PDB file of N, CA and C in Angstrom:
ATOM      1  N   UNK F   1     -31.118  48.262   5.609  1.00 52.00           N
ATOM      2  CA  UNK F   1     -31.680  46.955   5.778  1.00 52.00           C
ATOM      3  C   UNK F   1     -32.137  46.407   4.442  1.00 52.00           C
ATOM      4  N   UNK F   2     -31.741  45.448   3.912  1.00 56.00           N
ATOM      5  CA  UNK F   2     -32.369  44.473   3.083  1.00 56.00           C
ATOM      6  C   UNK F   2     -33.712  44.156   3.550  1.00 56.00           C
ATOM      7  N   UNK F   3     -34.701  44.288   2.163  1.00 64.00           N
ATOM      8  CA  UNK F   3     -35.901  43.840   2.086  1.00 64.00           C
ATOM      9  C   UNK F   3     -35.814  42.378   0.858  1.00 64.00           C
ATOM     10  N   UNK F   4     -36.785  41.502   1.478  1.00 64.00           N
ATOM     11  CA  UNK F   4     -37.096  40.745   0.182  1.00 64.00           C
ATOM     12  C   UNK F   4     -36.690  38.766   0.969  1.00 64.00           C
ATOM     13  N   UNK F   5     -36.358  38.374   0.527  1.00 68.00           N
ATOM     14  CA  UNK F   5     -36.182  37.168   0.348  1.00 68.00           C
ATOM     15  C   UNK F   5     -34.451  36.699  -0.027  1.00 68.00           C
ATOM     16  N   UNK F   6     -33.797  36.035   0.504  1.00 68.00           N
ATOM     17  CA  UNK F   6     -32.637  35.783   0.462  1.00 68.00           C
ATOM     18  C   UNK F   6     -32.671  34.122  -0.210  1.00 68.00           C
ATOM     19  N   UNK F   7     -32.010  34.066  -1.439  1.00 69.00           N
ATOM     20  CA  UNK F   7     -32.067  32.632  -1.841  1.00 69.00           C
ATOM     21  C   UNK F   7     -30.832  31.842  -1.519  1.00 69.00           C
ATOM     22  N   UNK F   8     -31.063  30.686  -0.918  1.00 68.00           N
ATOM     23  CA  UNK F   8     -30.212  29.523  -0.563  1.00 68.00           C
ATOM     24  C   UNK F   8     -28.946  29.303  -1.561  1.00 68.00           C
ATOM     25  N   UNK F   9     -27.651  28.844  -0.943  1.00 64.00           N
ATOM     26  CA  UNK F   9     -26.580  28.688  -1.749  1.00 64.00           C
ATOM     27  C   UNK F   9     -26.896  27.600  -2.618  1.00 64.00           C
ATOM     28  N   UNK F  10     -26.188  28.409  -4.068  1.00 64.00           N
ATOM     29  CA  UNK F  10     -26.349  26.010  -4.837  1.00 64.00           C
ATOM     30  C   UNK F  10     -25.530  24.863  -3.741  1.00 64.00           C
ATOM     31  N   UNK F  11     -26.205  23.760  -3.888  1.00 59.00           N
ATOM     32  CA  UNK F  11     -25.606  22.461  -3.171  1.00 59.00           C
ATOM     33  C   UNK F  11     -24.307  22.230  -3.855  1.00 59.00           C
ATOM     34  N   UNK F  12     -23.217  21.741  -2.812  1.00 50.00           N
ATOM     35  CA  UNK F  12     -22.355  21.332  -3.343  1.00 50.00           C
ATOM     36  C   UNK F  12     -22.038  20.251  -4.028  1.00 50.00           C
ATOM     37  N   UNK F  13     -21.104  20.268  -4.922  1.00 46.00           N
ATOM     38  CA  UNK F  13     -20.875  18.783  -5.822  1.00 46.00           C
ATOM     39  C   UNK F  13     -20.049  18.191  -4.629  1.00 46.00           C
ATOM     40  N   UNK F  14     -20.319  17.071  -4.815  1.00 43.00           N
ATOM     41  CA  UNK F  14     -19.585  16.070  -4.224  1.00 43.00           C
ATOM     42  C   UNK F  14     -18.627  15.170  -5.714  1.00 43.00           C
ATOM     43  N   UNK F  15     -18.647  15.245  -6.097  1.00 44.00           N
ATOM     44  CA  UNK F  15     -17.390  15.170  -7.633  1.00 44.00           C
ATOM     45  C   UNK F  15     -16.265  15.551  -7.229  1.00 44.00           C
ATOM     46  N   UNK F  16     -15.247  14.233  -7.859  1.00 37.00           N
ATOM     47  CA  UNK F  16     -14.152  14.227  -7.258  1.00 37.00           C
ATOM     48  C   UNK F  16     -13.487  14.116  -8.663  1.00 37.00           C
ATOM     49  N   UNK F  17     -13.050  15.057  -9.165  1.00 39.00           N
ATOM     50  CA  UNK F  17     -12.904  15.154 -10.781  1.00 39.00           C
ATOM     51  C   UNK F  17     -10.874  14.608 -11.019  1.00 39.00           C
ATOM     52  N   UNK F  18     -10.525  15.146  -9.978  1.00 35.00           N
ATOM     53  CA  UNK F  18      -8.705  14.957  -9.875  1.00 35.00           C
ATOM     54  C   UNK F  18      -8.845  13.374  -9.900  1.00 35.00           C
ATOM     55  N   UNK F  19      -9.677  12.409  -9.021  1.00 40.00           N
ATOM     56  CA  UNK F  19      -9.611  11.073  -9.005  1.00 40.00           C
ATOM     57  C   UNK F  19     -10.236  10.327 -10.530  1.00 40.00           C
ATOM     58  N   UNK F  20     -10.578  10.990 -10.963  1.00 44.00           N
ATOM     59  CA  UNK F  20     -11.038  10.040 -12.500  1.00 44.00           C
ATOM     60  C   UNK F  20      -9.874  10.943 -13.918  1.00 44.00           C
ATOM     61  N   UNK F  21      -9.713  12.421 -13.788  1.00 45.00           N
ATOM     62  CA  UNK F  21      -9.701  13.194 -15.068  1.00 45.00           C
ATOM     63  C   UNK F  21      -8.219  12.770 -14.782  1.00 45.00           C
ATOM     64  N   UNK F  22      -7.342  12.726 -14.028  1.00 43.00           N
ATOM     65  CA  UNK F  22      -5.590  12.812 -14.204  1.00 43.00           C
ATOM     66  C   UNK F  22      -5.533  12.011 -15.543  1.00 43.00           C
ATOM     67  N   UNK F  23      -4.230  12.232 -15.958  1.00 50.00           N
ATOM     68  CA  UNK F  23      -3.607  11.078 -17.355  1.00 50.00           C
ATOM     69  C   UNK F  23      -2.878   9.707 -17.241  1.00 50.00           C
ATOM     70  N   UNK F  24      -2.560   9.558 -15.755  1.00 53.00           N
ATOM     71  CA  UNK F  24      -2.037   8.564 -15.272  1.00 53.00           C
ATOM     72  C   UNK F  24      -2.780   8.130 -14.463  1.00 53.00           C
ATOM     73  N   UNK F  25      -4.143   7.873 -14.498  1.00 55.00           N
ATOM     74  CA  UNK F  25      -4.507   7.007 -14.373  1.00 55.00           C
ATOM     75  C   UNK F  25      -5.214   6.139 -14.702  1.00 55.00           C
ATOM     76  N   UNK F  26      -5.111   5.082 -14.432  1.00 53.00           N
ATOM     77  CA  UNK F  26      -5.162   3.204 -15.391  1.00 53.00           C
ATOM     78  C   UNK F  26      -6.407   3.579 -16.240  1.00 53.00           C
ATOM     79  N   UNK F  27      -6.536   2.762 -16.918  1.00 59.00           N
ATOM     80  CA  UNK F  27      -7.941   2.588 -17.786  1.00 59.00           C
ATOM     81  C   UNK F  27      -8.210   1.146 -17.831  1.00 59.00           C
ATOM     82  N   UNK F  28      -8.776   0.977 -16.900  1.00 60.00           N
ATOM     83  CA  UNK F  28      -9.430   0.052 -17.025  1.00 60.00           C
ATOM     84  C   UNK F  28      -9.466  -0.967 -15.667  1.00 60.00           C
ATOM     85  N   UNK F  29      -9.639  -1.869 -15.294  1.00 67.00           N
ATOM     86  CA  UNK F  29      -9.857  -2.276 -13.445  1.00 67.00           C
ATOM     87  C   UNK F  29      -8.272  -2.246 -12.779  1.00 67.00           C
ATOM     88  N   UNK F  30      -8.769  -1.766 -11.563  1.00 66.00           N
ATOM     89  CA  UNK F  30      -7.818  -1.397 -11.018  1.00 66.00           C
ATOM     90  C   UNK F  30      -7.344  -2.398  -9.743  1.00 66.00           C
ATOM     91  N   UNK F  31      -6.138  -3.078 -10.265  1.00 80.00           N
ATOM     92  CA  UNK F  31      -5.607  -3.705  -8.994  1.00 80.00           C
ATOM     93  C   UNK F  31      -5.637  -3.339  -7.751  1.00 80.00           C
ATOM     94  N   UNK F  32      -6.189  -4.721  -6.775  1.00 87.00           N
ATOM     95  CA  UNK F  32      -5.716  -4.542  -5.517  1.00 87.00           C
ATOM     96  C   UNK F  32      -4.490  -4.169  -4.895  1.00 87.00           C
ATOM     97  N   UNK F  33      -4.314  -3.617  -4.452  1.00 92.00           N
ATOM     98  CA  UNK F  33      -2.935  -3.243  -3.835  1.00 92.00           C
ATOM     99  C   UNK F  33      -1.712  -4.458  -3.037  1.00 92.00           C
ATOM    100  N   UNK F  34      -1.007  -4.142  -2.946  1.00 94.00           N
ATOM    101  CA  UNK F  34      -0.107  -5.623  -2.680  1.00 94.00           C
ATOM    102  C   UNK F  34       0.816  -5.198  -1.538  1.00 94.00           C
ATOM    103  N   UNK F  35       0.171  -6.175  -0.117  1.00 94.00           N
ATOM    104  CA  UNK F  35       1.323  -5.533   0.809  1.00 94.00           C
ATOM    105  C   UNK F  35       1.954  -6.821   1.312  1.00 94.00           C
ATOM    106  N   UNK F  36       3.256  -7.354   1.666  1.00 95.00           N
ATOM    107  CA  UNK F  36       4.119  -8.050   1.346  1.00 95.00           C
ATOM    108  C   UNK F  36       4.874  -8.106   3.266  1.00 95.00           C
ATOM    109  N   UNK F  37       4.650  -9.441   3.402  1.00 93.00           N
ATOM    110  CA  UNK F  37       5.339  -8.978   4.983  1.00 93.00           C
ATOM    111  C   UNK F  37       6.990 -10.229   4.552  1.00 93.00           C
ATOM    112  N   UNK F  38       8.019 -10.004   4.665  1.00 92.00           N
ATOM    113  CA  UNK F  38       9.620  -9.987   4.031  1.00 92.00           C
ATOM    114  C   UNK F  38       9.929 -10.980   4.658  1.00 92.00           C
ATOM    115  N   UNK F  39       9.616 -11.221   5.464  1.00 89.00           N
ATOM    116  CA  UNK F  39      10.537 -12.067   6.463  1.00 89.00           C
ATOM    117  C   UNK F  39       9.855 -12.825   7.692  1.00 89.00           C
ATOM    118  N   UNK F  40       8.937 -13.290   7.837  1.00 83.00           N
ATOM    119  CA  UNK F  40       8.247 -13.463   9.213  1.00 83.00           C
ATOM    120  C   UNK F  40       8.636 -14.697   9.278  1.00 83.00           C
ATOM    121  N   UNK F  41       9.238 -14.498  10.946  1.00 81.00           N
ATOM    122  CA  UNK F  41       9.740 -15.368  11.647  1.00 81.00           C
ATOM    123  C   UNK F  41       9.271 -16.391  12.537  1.00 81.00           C
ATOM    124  N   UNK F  42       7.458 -15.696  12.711  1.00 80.00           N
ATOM    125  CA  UNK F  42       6.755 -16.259  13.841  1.00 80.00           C
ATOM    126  C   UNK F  42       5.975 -17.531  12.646  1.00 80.00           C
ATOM    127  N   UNK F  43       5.251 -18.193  13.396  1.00 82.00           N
ATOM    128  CA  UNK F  43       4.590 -19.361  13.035  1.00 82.00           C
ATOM    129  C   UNK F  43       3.169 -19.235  12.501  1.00 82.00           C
ATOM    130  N   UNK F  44       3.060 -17.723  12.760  1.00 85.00           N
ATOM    131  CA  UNK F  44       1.478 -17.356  12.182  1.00 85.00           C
ATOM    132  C   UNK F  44       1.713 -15.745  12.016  1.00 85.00           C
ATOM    133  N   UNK F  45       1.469 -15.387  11.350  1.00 87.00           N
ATOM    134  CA  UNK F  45       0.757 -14.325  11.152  1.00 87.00           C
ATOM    135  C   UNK F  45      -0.900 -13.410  11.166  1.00 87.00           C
ATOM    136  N   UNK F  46      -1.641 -14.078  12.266  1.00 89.00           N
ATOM    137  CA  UNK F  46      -2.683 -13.491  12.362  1.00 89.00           C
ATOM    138  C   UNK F  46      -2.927 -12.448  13.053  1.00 89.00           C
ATOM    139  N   UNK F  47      -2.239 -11.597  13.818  1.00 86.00           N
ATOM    140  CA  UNK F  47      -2.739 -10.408  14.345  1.00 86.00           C
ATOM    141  C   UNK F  47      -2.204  -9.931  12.782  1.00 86.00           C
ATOM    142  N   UNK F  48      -1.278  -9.684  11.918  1.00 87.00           N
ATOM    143  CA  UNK F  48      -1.093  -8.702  10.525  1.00 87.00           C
ATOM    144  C   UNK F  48      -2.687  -9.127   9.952  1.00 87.00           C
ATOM    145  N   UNK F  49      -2.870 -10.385   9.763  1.00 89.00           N
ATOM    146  CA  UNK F  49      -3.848 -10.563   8.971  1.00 89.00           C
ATOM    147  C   UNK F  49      -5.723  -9.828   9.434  1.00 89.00           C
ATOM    148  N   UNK F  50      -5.542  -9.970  10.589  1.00 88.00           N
ATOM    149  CA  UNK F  50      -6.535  -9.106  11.471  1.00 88.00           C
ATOM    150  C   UNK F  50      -6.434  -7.812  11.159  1.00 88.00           C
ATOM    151  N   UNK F  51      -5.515  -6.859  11.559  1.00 86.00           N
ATOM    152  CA  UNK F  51      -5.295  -5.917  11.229  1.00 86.00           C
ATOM    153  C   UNK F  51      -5.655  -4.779   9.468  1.00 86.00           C
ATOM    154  N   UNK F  52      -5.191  -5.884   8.567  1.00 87.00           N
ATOM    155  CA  UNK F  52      -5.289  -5.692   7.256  1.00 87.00           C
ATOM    156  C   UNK F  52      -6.106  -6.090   6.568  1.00 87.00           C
ATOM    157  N   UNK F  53      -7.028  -6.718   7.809  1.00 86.00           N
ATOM    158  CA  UNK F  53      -8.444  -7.410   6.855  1.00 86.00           C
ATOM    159  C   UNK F  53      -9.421  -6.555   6.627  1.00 86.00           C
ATOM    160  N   UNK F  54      -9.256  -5.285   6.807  1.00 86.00           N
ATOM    161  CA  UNK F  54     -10.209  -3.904   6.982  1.00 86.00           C
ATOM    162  C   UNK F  54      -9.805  -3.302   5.248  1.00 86.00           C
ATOM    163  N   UNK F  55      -8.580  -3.233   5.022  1.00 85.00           N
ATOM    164  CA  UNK F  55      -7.956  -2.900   3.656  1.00 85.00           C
ATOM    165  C   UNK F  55      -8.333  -3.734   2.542  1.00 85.00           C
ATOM    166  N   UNK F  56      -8.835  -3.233   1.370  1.00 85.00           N
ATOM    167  CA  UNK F  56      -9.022  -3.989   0.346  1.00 85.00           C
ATOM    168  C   UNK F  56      -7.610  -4.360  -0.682  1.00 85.00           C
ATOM    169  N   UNK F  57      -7.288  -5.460   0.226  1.00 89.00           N
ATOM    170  CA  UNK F  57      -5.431  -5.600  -0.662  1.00 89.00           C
ATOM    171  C   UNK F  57      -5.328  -7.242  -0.860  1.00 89.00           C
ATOM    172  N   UNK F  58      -4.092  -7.464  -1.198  1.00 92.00           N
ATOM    173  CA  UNK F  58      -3.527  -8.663  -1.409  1.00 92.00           C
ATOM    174  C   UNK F  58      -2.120  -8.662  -0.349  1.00 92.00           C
ATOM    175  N   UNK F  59      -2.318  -9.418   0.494  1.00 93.00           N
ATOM    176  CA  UNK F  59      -1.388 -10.061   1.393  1.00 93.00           C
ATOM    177  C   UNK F  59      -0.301 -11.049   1.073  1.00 93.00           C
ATOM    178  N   UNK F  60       0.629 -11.004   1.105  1.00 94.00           N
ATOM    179  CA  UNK F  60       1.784 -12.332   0.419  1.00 94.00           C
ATOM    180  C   UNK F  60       2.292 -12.464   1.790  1.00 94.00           C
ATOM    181  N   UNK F  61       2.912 -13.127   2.103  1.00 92.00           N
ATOM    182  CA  UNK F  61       3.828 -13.390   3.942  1.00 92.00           C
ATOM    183  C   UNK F  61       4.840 -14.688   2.897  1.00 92.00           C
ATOM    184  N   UNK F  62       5.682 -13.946   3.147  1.00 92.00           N
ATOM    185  CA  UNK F  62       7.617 -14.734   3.077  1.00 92.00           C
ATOM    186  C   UNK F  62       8.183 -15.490   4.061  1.00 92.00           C
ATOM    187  N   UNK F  63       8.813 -16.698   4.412  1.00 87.00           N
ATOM    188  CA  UNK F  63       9.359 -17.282   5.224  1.00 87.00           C
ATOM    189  C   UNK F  63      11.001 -17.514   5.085  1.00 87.00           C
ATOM    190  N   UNK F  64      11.800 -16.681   5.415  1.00 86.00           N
ATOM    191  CA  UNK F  64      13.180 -16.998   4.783  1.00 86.00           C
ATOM    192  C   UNK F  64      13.333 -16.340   3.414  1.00 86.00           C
ATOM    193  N   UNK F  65      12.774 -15.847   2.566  1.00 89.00           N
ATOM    194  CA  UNK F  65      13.224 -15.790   1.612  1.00 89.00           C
ATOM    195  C   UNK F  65      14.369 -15.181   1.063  1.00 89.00           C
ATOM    196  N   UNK F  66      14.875 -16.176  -0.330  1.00 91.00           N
ATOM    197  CA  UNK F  66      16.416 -15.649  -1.077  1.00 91.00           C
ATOM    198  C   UNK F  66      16.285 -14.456  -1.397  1.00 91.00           C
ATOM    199  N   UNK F  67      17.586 -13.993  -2.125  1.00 91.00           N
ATOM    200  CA  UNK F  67      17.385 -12.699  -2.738  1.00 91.00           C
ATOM    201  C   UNK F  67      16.386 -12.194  -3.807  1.00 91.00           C
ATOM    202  N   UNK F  68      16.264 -13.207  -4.590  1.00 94.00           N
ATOM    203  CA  UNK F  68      15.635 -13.596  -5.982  1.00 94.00           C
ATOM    204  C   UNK F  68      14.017 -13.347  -5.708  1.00 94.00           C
ATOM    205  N   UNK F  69      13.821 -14.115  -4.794  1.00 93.00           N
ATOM    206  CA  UNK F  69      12.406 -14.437  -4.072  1.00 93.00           C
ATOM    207  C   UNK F  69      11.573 -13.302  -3.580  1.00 93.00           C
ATOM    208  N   UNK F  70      12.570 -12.693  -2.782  1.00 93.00           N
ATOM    209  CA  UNK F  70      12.478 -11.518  -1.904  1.00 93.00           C
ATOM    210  C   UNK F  70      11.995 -10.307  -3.063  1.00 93.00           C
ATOM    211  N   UNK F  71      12.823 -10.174  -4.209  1.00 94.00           N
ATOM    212  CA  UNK F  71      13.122  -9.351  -5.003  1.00 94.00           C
ATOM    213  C   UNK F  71      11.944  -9.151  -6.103  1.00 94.00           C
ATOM    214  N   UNK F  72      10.995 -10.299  -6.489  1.00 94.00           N
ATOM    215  CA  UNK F  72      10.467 -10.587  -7.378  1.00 94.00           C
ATOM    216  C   UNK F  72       8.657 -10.314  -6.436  1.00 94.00           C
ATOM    217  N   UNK F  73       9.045 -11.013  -5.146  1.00 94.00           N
ATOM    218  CA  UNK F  73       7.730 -10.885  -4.368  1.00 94.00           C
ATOM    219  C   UNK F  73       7.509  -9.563  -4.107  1.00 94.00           C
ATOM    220  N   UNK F  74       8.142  -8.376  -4.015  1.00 95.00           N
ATOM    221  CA  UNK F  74       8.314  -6.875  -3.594  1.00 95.00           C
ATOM    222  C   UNK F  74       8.275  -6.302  -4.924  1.00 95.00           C
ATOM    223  N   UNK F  75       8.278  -6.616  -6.052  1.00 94.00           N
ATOM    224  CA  UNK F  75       8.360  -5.680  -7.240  1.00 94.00           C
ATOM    225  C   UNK F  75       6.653  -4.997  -7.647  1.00 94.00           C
ATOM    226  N   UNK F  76       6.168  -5.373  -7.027  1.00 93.00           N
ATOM    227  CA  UNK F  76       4.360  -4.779  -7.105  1.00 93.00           C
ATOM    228  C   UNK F  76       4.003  -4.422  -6.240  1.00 93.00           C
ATOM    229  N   UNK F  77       4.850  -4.581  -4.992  1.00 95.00           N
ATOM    230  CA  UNK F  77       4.091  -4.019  -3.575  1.00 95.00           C
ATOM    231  C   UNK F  77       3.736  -3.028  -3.362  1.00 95.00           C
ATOM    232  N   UNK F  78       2.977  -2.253  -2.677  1.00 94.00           N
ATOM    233  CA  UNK F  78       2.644  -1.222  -2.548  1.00 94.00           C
ATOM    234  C   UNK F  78       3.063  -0.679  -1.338  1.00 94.00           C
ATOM    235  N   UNK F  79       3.469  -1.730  -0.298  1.00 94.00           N
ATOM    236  CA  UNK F  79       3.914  -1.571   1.337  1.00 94.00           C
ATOM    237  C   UNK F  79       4.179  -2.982   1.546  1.00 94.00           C
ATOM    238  N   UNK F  80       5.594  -2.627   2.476  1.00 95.00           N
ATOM    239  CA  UNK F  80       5.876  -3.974   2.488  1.00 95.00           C
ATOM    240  C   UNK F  80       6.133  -3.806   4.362  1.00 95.00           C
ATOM    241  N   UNK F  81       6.238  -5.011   4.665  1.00 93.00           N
ATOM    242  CA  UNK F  81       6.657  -4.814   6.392  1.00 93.00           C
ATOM    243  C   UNK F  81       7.942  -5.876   6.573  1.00 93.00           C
ATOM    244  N   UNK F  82       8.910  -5.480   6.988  1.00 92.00           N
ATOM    245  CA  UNK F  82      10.236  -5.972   7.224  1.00 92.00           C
ATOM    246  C   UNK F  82      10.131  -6.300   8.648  1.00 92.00           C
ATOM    247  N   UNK F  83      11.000  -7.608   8.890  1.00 88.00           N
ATOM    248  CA  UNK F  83      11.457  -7.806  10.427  1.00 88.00           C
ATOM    249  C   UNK F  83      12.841  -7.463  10.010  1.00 88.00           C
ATOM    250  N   UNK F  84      13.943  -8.476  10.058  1.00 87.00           N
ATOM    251  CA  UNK F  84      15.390  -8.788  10.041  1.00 87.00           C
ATOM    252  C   UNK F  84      15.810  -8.401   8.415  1.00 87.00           C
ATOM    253  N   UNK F  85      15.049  -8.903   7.405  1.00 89.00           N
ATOM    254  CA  UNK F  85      15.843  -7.829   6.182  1.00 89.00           C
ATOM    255  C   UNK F  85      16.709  -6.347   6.360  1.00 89.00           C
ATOM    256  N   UNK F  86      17.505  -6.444   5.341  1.00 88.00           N
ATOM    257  CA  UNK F  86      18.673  -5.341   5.349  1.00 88.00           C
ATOM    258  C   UNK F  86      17.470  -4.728   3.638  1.00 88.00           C
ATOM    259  N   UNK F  87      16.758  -3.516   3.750  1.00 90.00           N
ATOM    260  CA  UNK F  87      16.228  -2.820   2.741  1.00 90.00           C
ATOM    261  C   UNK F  87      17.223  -1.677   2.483  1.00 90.00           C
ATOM    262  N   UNK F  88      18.241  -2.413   1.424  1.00 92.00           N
ATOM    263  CA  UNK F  88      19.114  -1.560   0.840  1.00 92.00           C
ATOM    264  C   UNK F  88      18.820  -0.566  -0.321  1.00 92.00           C
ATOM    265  N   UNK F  89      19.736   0.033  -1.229  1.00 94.00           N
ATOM    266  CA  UNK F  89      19.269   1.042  -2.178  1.00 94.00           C
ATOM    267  C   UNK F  89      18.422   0.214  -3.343  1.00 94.00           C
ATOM    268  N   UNK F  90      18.966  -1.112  -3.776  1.00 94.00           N
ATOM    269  CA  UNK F  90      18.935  -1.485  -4.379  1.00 94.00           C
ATOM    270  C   UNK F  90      17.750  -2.386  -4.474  1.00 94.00           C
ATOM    271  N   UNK F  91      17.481  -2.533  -3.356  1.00 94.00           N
ATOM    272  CA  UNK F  91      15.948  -3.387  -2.985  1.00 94.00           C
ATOM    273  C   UNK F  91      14.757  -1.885  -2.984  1.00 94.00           C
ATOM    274  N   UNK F  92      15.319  -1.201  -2.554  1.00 94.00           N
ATOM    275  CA  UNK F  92      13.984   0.314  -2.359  1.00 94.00           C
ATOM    276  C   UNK F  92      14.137   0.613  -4.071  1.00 94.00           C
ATOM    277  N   UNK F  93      14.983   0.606  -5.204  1.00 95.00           N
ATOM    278  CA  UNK F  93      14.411   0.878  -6.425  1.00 95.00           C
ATOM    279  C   UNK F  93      14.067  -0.023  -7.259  1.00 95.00           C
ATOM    280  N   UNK F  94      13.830  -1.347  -6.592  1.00 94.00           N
ATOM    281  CA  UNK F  94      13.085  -2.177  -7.374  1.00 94.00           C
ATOM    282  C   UNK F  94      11.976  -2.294  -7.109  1.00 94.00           C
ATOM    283  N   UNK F  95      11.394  -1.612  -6.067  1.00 94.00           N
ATOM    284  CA  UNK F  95       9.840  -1.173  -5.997  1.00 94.00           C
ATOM    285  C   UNK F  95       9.250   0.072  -6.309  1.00 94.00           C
ATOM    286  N   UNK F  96       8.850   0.001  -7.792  1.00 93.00           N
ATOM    287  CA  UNK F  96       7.948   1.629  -8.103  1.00 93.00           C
ATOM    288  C   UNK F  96       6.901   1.911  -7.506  1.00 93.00           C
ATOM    289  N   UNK F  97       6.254   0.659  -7.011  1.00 91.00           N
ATOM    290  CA  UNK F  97       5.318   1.191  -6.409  1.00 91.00           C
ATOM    291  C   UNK F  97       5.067   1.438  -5.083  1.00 91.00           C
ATOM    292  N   UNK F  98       5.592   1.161  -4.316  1.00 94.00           N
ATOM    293  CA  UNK F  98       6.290   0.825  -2.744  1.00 94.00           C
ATOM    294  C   UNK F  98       5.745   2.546  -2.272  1.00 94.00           C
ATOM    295  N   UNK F  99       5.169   2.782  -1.254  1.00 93.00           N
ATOM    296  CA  UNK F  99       4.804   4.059  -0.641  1.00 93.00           C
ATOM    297  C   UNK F  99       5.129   3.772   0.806  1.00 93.00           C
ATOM    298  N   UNK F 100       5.206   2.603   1.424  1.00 93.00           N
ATOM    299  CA  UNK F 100       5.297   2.306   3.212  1.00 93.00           C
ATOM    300  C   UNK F 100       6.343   1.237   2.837  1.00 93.00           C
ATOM    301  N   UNK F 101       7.445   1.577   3.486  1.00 94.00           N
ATOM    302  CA  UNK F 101       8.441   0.606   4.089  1.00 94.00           C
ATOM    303  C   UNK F 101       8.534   0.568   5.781  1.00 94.00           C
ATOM    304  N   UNK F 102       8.132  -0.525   6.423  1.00 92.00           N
ATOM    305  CA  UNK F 102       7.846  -0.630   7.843  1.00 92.00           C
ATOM    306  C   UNK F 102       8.952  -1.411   8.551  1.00 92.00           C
ATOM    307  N   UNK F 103       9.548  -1.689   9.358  1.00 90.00           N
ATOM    308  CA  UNK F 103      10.629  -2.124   9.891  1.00 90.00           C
ATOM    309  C   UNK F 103       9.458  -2.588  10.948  1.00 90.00           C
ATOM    310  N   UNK F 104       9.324  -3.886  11.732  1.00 83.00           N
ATOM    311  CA  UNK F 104       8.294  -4.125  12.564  1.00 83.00           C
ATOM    312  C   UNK F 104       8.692  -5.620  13.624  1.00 83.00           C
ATOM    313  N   UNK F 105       8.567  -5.676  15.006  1.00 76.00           N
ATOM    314  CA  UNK F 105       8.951  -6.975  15.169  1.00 76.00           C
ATOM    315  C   UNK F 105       9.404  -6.299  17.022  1.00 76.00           C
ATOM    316  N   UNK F 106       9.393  -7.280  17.755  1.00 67.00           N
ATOM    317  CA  UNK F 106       9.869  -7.404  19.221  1.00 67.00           C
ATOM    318  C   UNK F 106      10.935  -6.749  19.334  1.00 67.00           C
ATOM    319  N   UNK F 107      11.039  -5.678  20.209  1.00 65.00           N
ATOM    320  CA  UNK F 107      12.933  -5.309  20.893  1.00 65.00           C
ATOM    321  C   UNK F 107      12.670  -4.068  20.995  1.00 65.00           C
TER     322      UNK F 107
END
């Protein structure tokens, strides 16, 4: 049997050292994130906007857009949401930053 007094563990750090020390990452303020809906067909978009109003981002919504349009509005996105677009090879490597490609819409 142990005699004596048992001392308490040290408290844990709550330090999140991987989120500040990496080398890639930015120096200095860090953009909102950019999520991009491609194609919307409907006349409003407020249930997306409901939905994403919880996220600290930047919203763009496309109506028709050309190739050019399409191409230039998606080059910062971070997630984009497709109805009827065709997201070919060539549209998925013009987004580096792109992590969610969503296909979304009635049927």
């Amino acid at each position: 049997m142990l005699k004596g007094t048992i001392s308490p563990p040290p408290p844990l750090s709550l330090t999140v050292p991987w989120k500040t020390d990496l080398p890639h990452e930015p120096k200095g303020p860090v953009k909102r994130p950019l999520i991009v809906i491609t194609d919307n067909l409907f006349p409003h978009c407020d249930q997306e906007k409901e939905v994403l109003a919880s996220l600290d981002c930047d919203l763009k919504i496309l109506h028709s857009p050309g190739r050019e349009e399409l191409y230039n509005a998606c080059h910062q996105a971070r997630a984009i949401l497709i109805n009827m677009i065709e997201a070919d090879r060539d549209f998925i490597n013009n987004m580096p930053e792109c992590r969610i490609i969503s296909r979304y819409g009635v049927g």
